[in-house]
Amino acid sequence: MSTPSPGPSRPKDRCDFEIAIICALPLEADAIEALFDRYWDDDGSPFDKEPGDPNAYSTGVIGRHNVVLVHMPGMGKANAAAVAAKCHMSFPSIRLALVVGVCGVVPFRRNGDEIVLGDVVISDGIVQYDLGQRLPGQFVTKDTLLDALGRPNPEIRGVLAKLKTYRGQEDLTRKTIKFLDAMRCNPHLYATYPGSANDRLFEASYRHSEDQKSCDQAGCNGKLVSRRRLEMSGTHLTPAIHFGLMASGDSVMKSGEDRDKIAEAGDSIAFEMEGAGVWDNFPCIVIKGACDYADSHKSKVWQRYAAATAAACTKAFLSFWVPSFTQDIQGPATNFERRVSLQNQDYSGQSKAEPQGQPVFLVPFLKNDLFVGREDVLTRLRGLLFEQGRRKVALVGLGGIGKTQIALQLAFWVKENKQDYSVFWMPALSMAGFEQECMKLVKTLGIRCSEGEDAKDAVRQHLSSKDAGSWFLVVDNADDAEIFHKSTHTGGGILNFLPSSDNGRTLFTTRSKQVAIAAAKTAIEKLPQMHPEEAIDLLKRSLIDKDGLDDSESVSQLLDALTCLPLAIAQAAAYMNVYEISVAEYIRVFNDVDAENMTELLEQGFDDEVHYDSSQGAVATTWIVSFDRIRRTASAAADLLSFMAFIEPRGIPRSILPRLNTEQQMIQAIGTLTGHGFLSQRGREATFDMHSLVHLATRKWNEQQGLGVEMQQTTLARIADVFPTDKWENRDLWRQYLPHALRILETTGSAANEERCKLGYWVGRCLLVDGRTREAVSTLERVVAIQEKTTAEDHPGRLALQHELPRAYLADGQIKKAVEMLERVVAIREKIQAEDHPDRLASQHVLAQAYRDDNKNEKAVRLLEHVVAIRKKIQADDHPHRLISQHELAGAYLAHGQIKKAVEMLQHVEIKDQMTEELQRVREQLETIATNAMDGPQRSYADVARLIPFLPHNDSRTLAAPPNPMDVLYCTIDVSRLEDDEARLSAGTIRATVENEVRAELDNPTWRCRAVTKDPKNPHRVRITCRDESEHEIVKRVAETKLAPGARILRDDLYPIRVDNASRIAVLDEKNEVRVEITEMLGRENDTEVAKVAWLSKRDIPKAYGSMVVYLKKRSEARRFVNEGFFVAGEESGTTKAFERRERPKQCYNCQQITSHKAYQCDRPQVCGRCAQEGHHHSACTGTIPKCIPCGGPHESYSRNCRKLYPLQHE
């Protein structure tokens, strides 16, 4: 592929975008995004949009242009007009809007040219064919000057005139074909030509007979109109590009006769639905691919290909459109062309990042407009780094003296003056915070990081390579020598993960001379005290009311007291701004600070190696002045600050903070802290940073007041409460929370409480999922040690942790430790749990894995044979846990030399549909191993079996399993309505109660529940698994009568099947309601148990046959009817298939809106799902009148009564 045109640099803001591309359908947007040369959404911080703009945008590069892709919520002129108007708000510099997509075309132009499907039409102008008056017998369009849409502007007309020339059209067509050929390499775009056989044009008067059927299904056999282009082209046709008027309206044109009349009257060559809406808002061109002939024989077969030809033509067109300003040059290869060139390339599996095509600026702070002076320091740093070529330089100085602000100033200088340099910023306060930033870099830069590879290593390798280009890195707050040199978690400190390259420059900021020497050797710049003139200038810039600065004596006195320390000056100025007092008044407040308080605070030590007491006193005193005022006037803000003192000071998500009574109170509290300079917000993100000295002072003050332990426990409880599970969809959230969780776990030492163990459990699991095995081991070992000291050996929490720790040991290669602990866990579980208890089976399975890793294959086989035998009794054939155990057993057989048994085991796993191909692949691999086993050294099955993917368990009850020897019966108990939270029944209590009562009733002292488990999706529901129907009835009766009042026995699980072509009169009565006796009748006719029936087809359309869903009581019966393919209704048989529930719209459970984002991504105020009021969760709601946010109805926002969330129930 030829070298692409130079690309533009990343826009500074939304005002730098000049091209908007508007698409009405997702398939149209897919085609455009596939042609992006670069995605700005994936490179740096998002550009977002203006408040009040509801549009959705994607930003990127096409050729020489930064473009914004606008995703319309629906088709039509009205939607297009609204989208264009709002787009103006967020992107005010748009010079050209391109409406791109598919359209219907007029097959023959006045000049005789043919337009065939797949051709592209570019608008000369727009005609609103449906704007006019409906008169008796005719429709008259409005064509007055005020009603007609204007012609394109001179720039657009000039470009179109150029493209209509012979050479221009040749170039445009050639480039379109080039981009279209590239798109065909992506199988997800379906950009291949559907074939001339599918391009059928009927005479305009021949109408399609049945609207809901295709021409083949409806038997359309009218006379076809011959086209010379199709007859001469053979099997493939090159798309042609046509220029002309486009007819735009709000209705879909599906009439050949009306098409020809409108085309004849206005000389239109195509019909579309969005151009007229955009035309009045932006200079506009419509570029659309022909997907039908605007007649009644419409088909969607051509839509994907037509969208691809339109997108390819759009990219070609933009190569002729000249940007209004000179663009920076992009790297030699665009992302799009790289994707195409790599389609058939084999990868070596090594972690190798794509070349850094263009410099990036990844700094989490805005430029400090209040920065003053320090020019001498900046000059020396620039000289060391960029003139003398020192790769690593350290800036060392007192905390609060301005090191971070100088580094920030230098970072922006590099951005503006060294435009070939990328700029990165890494915090070094803790290893967790450093690792979090490395993960962000991996994602932002597109660094290839294989599963299990350390993100820190991946970043180091990438920045150390030539592919990274030139870069400048700031390692900020490297104050702790222990963290910098070595770490108890990782076996290496931050220093071990820093890149080294002739193309890279690194600046360290630190309070530690020891760290400075280790990092930069002799290239050390010691930051001196700020000059008095610079301090005065900083004070002037920081104060809103500058009248008091005329009192030079007071100013001088204040700066002397503050020792010209920038942090102290900033805090003092923030106080004076908030409370509107003069410099002289602040000095009086400053001097009134309790000397004893300050002394005790200072005695705690600020850990500076280059400190001097007067400066420490300045920071502490300004902090005490402000904090004391906040404590007296805004206690909520003081509580938040105290909370933050016990977590990481950088990257604090708003969602991790303790909830206050109302959202307004939270906003005011955060505003108070930012106003006093205690917190700074990262742009528009809901993320905050606190200066390390403010963080330290707050923590030391709490400890001095005797509140340290209490605040630690409060902080621990909050983080334990909000920390997410290790589900993959929570990954971004847990990565934000991990540095803070690890900090509070470390600072609470060996404190033994439930919250610490709960948090440690989930932190350990998340670390393990993230591949941070050593940290996972360390975290889990600490909480396991606590549990072993404080709980009995059969305590559920202790067993859960002791089950999890060996998994981490195995991942870390500590096999002996894993085996030893798991053997103890399994022995205890075998004493206290039934043999089919899921926890017991899980621990036995992991122990068997450990045996295999320890080469104890005989033990592994015996244990896995037992697990598989139990799982066969209690789990469906396609249950994922059963499949995993069978796969593991097959591997154990192979490792033990029992190759035939290994192959037979997988052959016995009957998996339908989507798993068949995977199973066949695995069987072929096993057979290959078996064939080659005698020719060489025996291979371990682990390399094969552990790579076998399995599908997540489908909660749908449609066809949960193939026919079983017995159906699994559950008695489900809901305990959420018990009056006292503490009285809620645990699974153990329920098991004991039920077993005692059933033993007495059956006179069987050894009877035990088959299994009692908590519902993983609802902790207030407990499920008792029963062996047969008689046992099921006894357990239900006991549960209803013997458990605590308020416990509810839920209805039995039902298994729906869909029945098509069912007799309407057999199911519905004369009022179109489902007959009362229908369940009994259908059960009798089909010899099964029917629980309920719902009619799916529209009831107001009197068709003789329709569709229904039948809910059966047994899973095996549902499978039987689907396999047999019929179901009797009124002595007539309907056809059966699996019932697929209509997916409900996605809903955010924070704002309760129907939207694409999830609760943890939501930046809106929390809204109660019950009363629709802001500021509290529905579990804490005291309201009595429910209200639904999505539909406005008198019920909860998550209720099945909502017509928008559950439309099927209301049809």
XYZ file of N, CA and C in Angstrom, residues 540-742:
609
model
N 0.327 37.620 44.988
C -0.521 38.522 44.198
C -1.404 37.728 43.240
N -0.806 36.758 42.561
C -1.580 35.967 41.590
C -2.628 35.106 42.276
N -2.351 34.686 43.502
C -3.253 33.759 44.188
C -4.432 34.436 44.844
N -4.329 35.731 45.165
C -5.394 36.441 45.866
C -6.395 37.034 44.889
N -7.672 36.925 45.257
C -8.717 37.564 44.441
C -8.746 39.054 44.720
N -8.810 39.436 45.991
C -8.827 40.839 46.406
C -7.390 41.268 46.699
N -6.859 42.107 45.841
C -5.451 42.481 45.970
C -5.258 43.815 46.688
N -6.332 44.366 47.254
C -6.210 45.661 47.920
C -5.272 45.600 49.121
N -5.326 44.505 49.859
C -4.516 44.395 51.067
C -3.030 44.287 50.804
N -2.653 44.091 49.537
C -1.237 43.943 49.225
C -0.476 45.265 49.308
N -1.214 46.371 49.390
C -0.547 47.663 49.552
C 0.140 47.764 50.908
N -0.322 46.961 51.863
C 0.297 46.963 53.194
C 1.555 46.099 53.122
N 2.645 46.712 52.649
C 3.884 45.968 52.402
C 4.453 45.362 53.670
N 4.243 46.044 54.811
C 4.767 45.515 56.063
C 4.071 44.200 56.425
N 2.722 44.160 56.272
C 1.986 42.929 56.576
C 2.366 41.819 55.610
N 2.527 42.156 54.322
C 2.908 41.155 53.325
C 4.269 40.566 53.670
N 5.210 41.448 54.006
C 6.549 40.984 54.360
C 6.519 40.109 55.603
N 5.705 40.517 56.585
C 5.586 39.737 57.824
C 5.000 38.359 57.540
N 3.990 38.327 56.670
C 3.351 37.045 56.338
C 4.334 36.119 55.627
N 5.051 36.626 54.632
C 5.975 35.784 53.887
C 7.126 35.296 54.745
N 7.543 36.129 55.693
C 8.568 35.673 56.635
C 8.037 34.510 57.466
N 6.784 34.653 57.932
C 6.189 33.587 58.749
C 6.015 32.310 57.935
N 5.722 32.481 56.635
C 5.504 31.318 55.771
C 6.796 30.831 55.129
N 7.910 31.486 55.430
C 9.238 31.144 54.891
C 9.229 31.060 53.371
N 8.386 31.860 52.729
C 8.292 31.905 51.260
C 8.049 30.520 50.658
N 7.403 29.637 51.415
C 7.128 28.291 50.924
C 5.868 28.303 50.044
N 5.958 27.880 48.770
C 4.798 27.988 47.864
C 3.544 27.303 48.389
N 3.654 26.089 48.955
C 2.467 25.401 49.452
C 1.801 26.190 50.569
N 2.603 26.725 51.481
C 2.044 27.506 52.584
C 1.391 28.779 52.062
N 2.022 29.440 51.083
C 1.436 30.650 50.490
C 0.109 30.317 49.822
N 0.070 29.195 49.092
C -1.170 28.808 48.404
C -2.286 28.537 49.406
N -1.975 27.850 50.515
C -2.998 27.566 51.522
C -3.475 28.846 52.195
N -2.553 29.730 52.507
C -2.936 30.988 53.144
C -3.811 31.820 52.206
N -3.442 31.888 50.931
C -4.228 32.660 49.965
C -5.616 32.052 49.794
N -5.703 30.723 49.771
C -7.013 30.078 49.647
C -7.902 30.451 50.822
N -7.349 30.478 52.013
C -8.118 30.855 53.211
C -8.609 32.297 53.094
N -7.713 33.205 52.691
C -8.103 34.615 52.570
C -9.162 34.805 51.479
N -9.088 34.040 50.400
C -10.089 34.143 49.341
C -11.453 33.646 49.803
N -11.470 32.517 50.517
C -12.741 31.922 50.945
C -13.444 32.820 51.965
N -12.673 33.341 52.941
C -13.298 34.090 54.038
C -13.159 35.606 53.891
N -12.613 36.041 52.746
C -12.562 37.470 52.390
C -11.947 38.312 53.517
N -10.758 37.943 53.920
C -10.057 38.722 54.940
C -8.757 39.249 54.344
N -8.194 40.252 54.986
C -6.973 40.874 54.495
C -5.746 40.109 54.985
N -4.591 40.511 54.453
C -3.341 39.893 54.878
C -3.110 40.117 56.376
N -3.390 41.348 56.836
C -3.172 41.666 58.256
C -4.072 40.806 59.143
N -5.331 40.623 58.730
C -6.243 39.797 59.526
C -5.783 38.345 59.547
N -5.264 37.849 58.432
C -4.798 36.472 58.395
C -3.610 36.288 59.329
N -2.736 37.290 59.393
C -1.576 37.185 60.291
C -2.037 37.028 61.733
N -3.104 37.755 62.121
C -3.617 37.624 63.484
C -4.140 36.210 63.736
N -4.878 35.659 62.750
C -5.371 34.277 62.892
C -4.191 33.308 62.978
N -3.216 33.532 62.127
C -2.027 32.682 62.067
C -1.294 32.672 63.408
N -1.165 33.850 64.004
C -0.434 33.964 65.275
C -1.215 33.394 66.452
N -2.557 33.240 66.272
C -3.385 32.722 67.362
C -3.428 31.204 67.420
N -2.763 30.539 66.445
C -2.786 29.073 66.432
C -2.142 28.544 67.706
N -2.790 27.551 68.277
C -2.305 26.924 69.512
C -0.904 26.363 69.284
N 0.085 26.974 69.956
C 1.477 26.565 69.761
C 1.687 25.114 70.138
N 0.948 24.661 71.167
C 1.110 23.281 71.616
C 0.628 22.309 70.543
N -0.524 22.660 69.913
C -1.048 21.832 68.839
C -0.031 21.695 67.712
N 0.529 22.856 67.307
C 1.457 22.855 66.198
C 2.721 22.065 66.537
N 3.203 22.248 67.771
C 4.418 21.552 68.183
C 4.218 20.043 68.145
N 3.070 19.582 68.671
C 2.798 18.141 68.679
C 2.692 17.594 67.256
N 2.097 18.419 66.388
C 1.971 17.989 65.006
C 3.347 17.880 64.356
N 4.205 18.864 64.635
C 5.540 18.859 64.046
C 6.383 17.721 64.587
N 6.120 17.353 65.849
C 6.910 16.280 66.443
C 6.678 14.942 65.736
N 5.536 14.836 65.042
C 5.271 13.614 64.300
C 6.269 13.462 63.145
N 6.805 14.612 62.635
C 7.818 14.564 61.586
C 7.222 14.495 60.206
N 7.750 15.317 59.284
C 7.281 15.318 57.903
C 8.190 14.501 57.002
N 9.133 13.800 57.584
C 9.967 12.846 56.859
C 10.782 13.470 55.733
N 11.143 14.743 55.820
C 12.000 15.367 54.821
C 13.456 15.216 55.227
N 14.297 14.845 54.265
C 15.720 14.797 54.548
C 16.353 16.169 54.372
N 15.635 17.110 53.740
C 16.201 18.438 53.476
C 15.311 19.496 54.103
N 14.747 19.197 55.269
C 13.789 20.113 55.863
C 14.490 21.127 56.753
N 13.737 22.163 57.068
C 14.151 23.060 58.141
C 12.902 23.437 58.889
N 12.992 23.547 60.194
C 11.836 23.609 61.079
C 10.891 24.753 60.767
N 11.435 25.912 60.391
C 10.541 27.052 60.150
C 9.609 26.791 58.988
N 10.098 26.102 57.965
C 9.233 25.798 56.827
C 8.196 24.755 57.208
N 8.617 23.738 57.970
C 7.642 22.763 58.466
C 6.538 23.484 59.230
N 6.951 24.418 60.078
C 5.971 25.165 60.866
C 5.017 25.941 60.002
N 5.506 26.504 58.885
C 4.637 27.272 57.993
C 3.542 26.403 57.394
N 3.947 25.222 56.907
C 2.950 24.320 56.318
C 1.949 23.863 57.370
N 2.457 23.446 58.534
C 1.572 22.940 59.574
C 0.620 24.016 60.059
N 1.130 25.242 60.221
C 0.296 26.313 60.769
C -0.789 26.718 59.787
N -0.418 26.875 58.494
C -1.464 27.234 57.512
C -2.499 26.129 57.408
N -2.050 24.880 57.523
C -3.003 23.771 57.473
C -3.939 23.832 58.680
N -3.388 24.057 59.884
C -4.216 24.097 61.095
C -5.211 25.246 61.032
N -4.768 26.408 60.522
C -5.671 27.562 60.406
C -6.887 27.197 59.560
N -6.628 26.600 58.397
C -7.735 26.270 57.491
C -8.568 25.106 58.017
N -7.893 24.069 58.509
C -8.620 22.884 58.943
C -9.487 23.177 60.171
N -8.980 24.009 61.066
C -9.761 24.344 62.254
C -11.045 25.067 61.863
N -10.947 25.952 60.866
C -12.139 26.683 60.404
C -13.130 25.726 59.740
N -12.606 24.842 58.919
C -13.480 23.867 58.246
C -14.170 22.975 59.266
N -13.418 22.551 60.291
C -13.982 21.654 61.297
C -15.155 22.303 62.022
N -15.062 23.627 62.212
C -16.117 24.320 62.945
C -17.308 24.682 62.061
N -17.065 24.905 60.768
C -18.140 25.411 59.901
C -18.625 24.399 58.868
N -17.832 23.387 58.564
C -18.213 22.404 57.533
C -17.694 21.038 57.957
N -18.356 20.445 58.923
C -17.871 19.190 59.498
C -17.847 18.071 58.460
N -18.767 18.086 57.505
C -18.785 17.030 56.477
C -17.510 17.082 55.649
N -17.060 18.288 55.303
C -15.819 18.425 54.541
C -14.635 17.936 55.360
N -14.625 18.239 56.651
C -13.532 17.774 57.516
C -13.519 16.252 57.599
N -14.692 15.653 57.655
C -14.767 14.189 57.703
C -14.223 13.571 56.409
N -14.566 14.186 55.266
C -14.039 13.677 53.998
C -12.519 13.778 53.963
N -11.992 14.891 54.423
C -10.548 15.085 54.419
C -9.867 14.048 55.319
N -10.452 13.804 56.482
C -9.885 12.795 57.385
C -9.932 11.407 56.751
N -11.009 11.103 56.051
C -11.110 9.821 55.352
C -9.982 9.686 54.330
N -9.769 10.746 53.537
C -8.764 10.682 52.476
C -7.346 10.610 53.026
N -7.149 10.976 54.268
C -5.809 10.930 54.861
C -5.321 9.504 55.056
N -6.218 8.509 54.950
C -5.822 7.126 55.195
C -5.836 6.276 53.931
N -5.992 6.940 52.767
C -5.854 6.228 51.497
C -4.775 6.935 50.682
N -4.583 6.528 49.449
C -3.573 7.160 48.602
C -3.941 8.625 48.355
N -2.963 9.550 48.384
C -3.296 10.958 48.172
C -3.537 11.318 46.712
N -3.183 10.467 45.772
C -3.355 10.778 44.348
C -4.366 9.838 43.721
N -5.087 10.348 42.720
C -6.045 9.520 41.993
C -7.185 9.017 42.850
N -7.817 9.925 43.620
C -8.912 9.530 44.519
C -10.234 9.625 43.757
N -10.891 8.493 43.445
C -12.178 8.563 42.731
C -13.269 9.113 43.658
N -14.140 9.916 43.111
C -15.244 10.464 43.902
C -16.124 9.353 44.455
N -16.254 8.262 43.689
C -17.163 7.187 44.092
C -16.679 6.430 45.321
N -15.391 6.568 45.673
C -14.887 5.835 46.830
C -15.130 6.598 48.126
N -15.465 7.872 48.018
C -15.661 8.698 49.217
C -16.927 8.290 49.957
N -16.965 8.468 51.277
C -18.182 8.140 52.029
C -19.354 8.989 51.549
N -20.517 8.394 51.486
C -21.700 9.126 51.053
C -22.172 10.053 52.163
N -22.570 11.247 51.785
C -23.164 12.180 52.734
C -24.680 12.106 52.608
N -25.383 12.895 53.383
C -26.848 12.778 53.411
C -27.480 13.083 52.070
N -26.949 14.092 51.358
C -27.514 14.480 50.070
C -26.383 14.745 49.092
N -26.725 14.708 47.814
C -25.736 15.022 46.784
C -25.277 16.471 46.901
N -26.198 17.374 47.261
C -25.836 18.773 47.423
C -24.791 18.934 48.517
N -24.947 18.188 49.595
C -23.981 18.262 50.696
C -22.602 17.770 50.233
N -22.594 16.726 49.405
C -21.326 16.228 48.881
C -20.653 17.273 47.992
N -21.432 17.898 47.125
C -20.880 18.932 46.242
C -20.291 20.082 47.060
N -21.019 20.501 48.108
C -20.538 21.604 48.943
C -19.264 21.211 49.697
N -19.215 19.979 50.192
C -18.038 19.537 50.948
C -16.801 19.488 50.061
N -16.948 18.938 48.861
C -15.808 18.886 47.944
C -15.413 20.298 47.520
N -16.407 21.152 47.289
C -16.117 22.546 46.941
C -15.341 23.258 48.041
N -15.696 22.973 49.287
C -14.983 23.581 50.417
C -13.523 23.149 50.420
N -13.254 21.867 50.206
C -11.884 21.364 50.238
C -11.055 21.879 49.066
N -11.661 21.948 47.877
C -10.910 22.494 46.741
C -10.705 23.997 46.910
N -11.716 24.659 47.482
C -11.586 26.098 47.708
C -10.468 26.462 48.667
N -10.225 25.607 49.662
C -9.157 25.856 50.624
C -7.810 25.314 50.147
N -7.778 24.756 48.952
C -6.513 24.266 48.425
C -6.108 22.907 48.950
N -7.000 22.209 49.666
C -6.663 20.880 50.180
C -6.769 19.816 49.095
N -7.662 20.012 48.144
C -7.858 19.061 47.048
C -7.729 19.797 45.722
N -7.316 19.062 44.692
C -7.360 19.582 43.320
C -8.032 18.540 42.446
N -8.880 19.013 41.538
C -9.619 18.105 40.668
C -8.888 17.965 39.350
N -8.879 16.748 38.803
C -8.226 16.496 37.526
C -9.148 16.877 36.374
N -9.046 18.098 35.909
C -9.887 18.555 34.809
C -11.351 18.356 35.124
N -12.052 17.653 34.215
C -13.471 17.388 34.419
C -13.711 15.998 34.986
N -12.637 15.269 35.270
C -12.800 13.929 35.834
C -13.314 14.021 37.267
N -13.992 12.969 37.690
C -14.432 12.888 39.084
C -13.327 12.237 39.907
N -12.104 12.768 39.747
C -10.917 12.248 40.425
C -10.163 13.406 41.049
N -9.627 13.179 42.258
C -9.004 14.263 43.015
C -7.607 13.861 43.479
N -6.786 14.900 43.713
C -5.444 14.715 44.248
C -5.271 15.602 45.473
N -4.446 15.131 46.411
C -4.132 15.891 47.621
C -2.611 15.969 47.739
N -2.101 17.148 48.075
C -0.661 17.274 48.247
C -0.213 16.348 49.372
N 0.972 15.740 49.181
C 1.431 14.743 50.145
C 1.601 15.325 51.542
N 1.984 16.608 51.646
C 2.138 17.200 52.977
C 0.786 17.455 53.638
N -0.189 17.884 52.856
C -1.536 18.052 53.399
C -2.074 16.695 53.852
N -1.820 15.676 53.048
C -2.224 14.307 53.379
C -1.588 13.878 54.697
N -0.286 14.121 54.821
C 0.435 13.731 56.035
C -0.060 14.509 57.247
N -0.232 15.839 57.074
C -0.667 16.673 58.191
C -2.045 16.248 58.703
N -2.940 15.922 57.788
C -4.288 15.499 58.191
C -4.233 14.184 58.964
N -3.441 13.244 58.460
C -3.335 11.957 59.149
C -2.703 12.125 60.530
N -1.633 12.926 60.602
C -0.969 13.120 61.890
C -1.880 13.843 62.884
N -2.678 14.779 62.382
C -3.602 15.494 63.279
C -4.617 14.513 63.868
N -5.164 13.618 63.020
C -6.117 12.619 63.518
C -5.474 11.727 64.565
N -4.231 11.330 64.325
C -3.543 10.484 65.296
C -3.267 11.251 66.588
N -2.900 12.538 66.455
C -2.625 13.368 67.631
C -3.865 13.545 68.498
N -5.036 13.627 67.853
C -6.295 13.802 68.574
C -6.865 12.483 69.085
N -6.144 11.393 68.866
C -6.630 10.092 69.316
C -7.694 9.509 68.411
N -7.804 10.046 67.175
C -8.844 9.590 66.246
C -8.287 8.674 65.157
N -6.983 8.402 65.223
C -6.360 7.654 64.132
C -6.957 6.282 63.930
N -7.074 5.493 65.003
C -7.600 4.125 64.877
C -9.048 4.143 64.416
N -9.825 5.067 64.983
C -11.240 5.153 64.610
C -11.397 5.495 63.128
N -10.608 6.476 62.649
C -10.710 6.875 61.244
C -10.209 5.759 60.331
N -9.161 5.053 60.768
C -8.691 3.916 59.975
C -9.793 2.886 59.791
N -10.483 2.559 60.881
C -11.539 1.555 60.798
C -12.706 2.043 59.952
N -13.041 3.336 60.083
C -14.114 3.907 59.263
C -13.753 3.830 57.785
N -12.506 4.180 57.470
C -12.041 4.131 56.089
C -12.030 2.700 55.570
N -11.542 1.788 56.397
C -11.503 0.377 56.012
C -12.908 -0.156 55.723
N -13.858 0.186 56.589
C -15.230 -0.303 56.413
C -15.832 0.225 55.119
N -15.578 1.517 54.815
C -16.127 2.106 53.596
C -15.543 1.428 52.348
N -14.237 1.251 52.308
C -13.619 0.664 51.116
C -14.031 -0.801 50.982
N -14.133 -1.506 52.091
C -14.603 -2.894 52.033
C -16.024 -2.964 51.489
N -16.821 -1.948 51.794
C -18.217 -1.928 51.354
C -18.348 -1.653 49.859
N -17.476 -0.768 49.309
C -17.637 -0.365 47.909
C -16.718 -1.114 46.963
N -15.732 -1.851 47.506
C -14.796 -2.529 46.603
C -15.541 -3.601 45.807
N -15.357 -3.613 44.475
C -16.152 -4.523 43.635
C -15.628 -5.946 43.661
N -16.419 -6.855 43.098
C -15.981 -8.234 42.928
C -15.011 -8.307 41.751
N -14.458 -9.487 41.525
C -13.440 -9.632 40.481
C -14.040 -9.941 39.114
N -15.312 -9.638 38.904
C -15.898 -9.843 37.583
C -15.190 -8.944 36.581
N -15.074 -9.452 35.357
C -14.301 -8.728 34.346
C -14.890 -7.349 34.060
N -16.221 -7.234 34.101
C -16.825 -5.935 33.807
C -16.507 -4.887 34.869
N -16.019 -5.331 36.034
C -15.637 -4.385 37.094
C -14.168 -4.001 37.042
N -13.448 -4.455 36.028
C -11.988 -4.342 36.045
C -11.508 -2.896 36.129
N -12.096 -2.001 35.336
C -11.665 -0.598 35.382
C -11.876 -0.008 36.765
N -12.979 -0.390 37.416
C -13.280 0.157 38.741
C -12.315 -0.376 39.789
N -12.060 -1.699 39.771
C -11.181 -2.224 40.820
C -9.750 -1.707 40.629
N -9.374 -1.436 39.377
C -8.034 -0.874 39.164
C -7.925 0.540 39.747
N -9.013 1.299 39.716
C -9.004 2.611 40.366
C -8.910 2.480 41.878
N -9.594 1.483 42.416
C -9.678 1.342 43.873
C -8.472 0.631 44.486
N -7.761 -0.189 43.697
C -6.709 -1.034 44.273
C -5.635 -0.263 45.055
N -5.081 0.855 44.528
C -4.059 1.554 45.316
C -4.562 1.975 46.693
N -5.810 2.399 46.754
C -6.378 2.859 48.025
C -6.665 1.671 48.958
N -7.147 0.572 48.374
C -7.411 -0.614 49.192
C -6.109 -1.191 49.753
N -5.088 -1.258 48.912
C -3.807 -1.781 49.385
C -3.218 -0.892 50.482
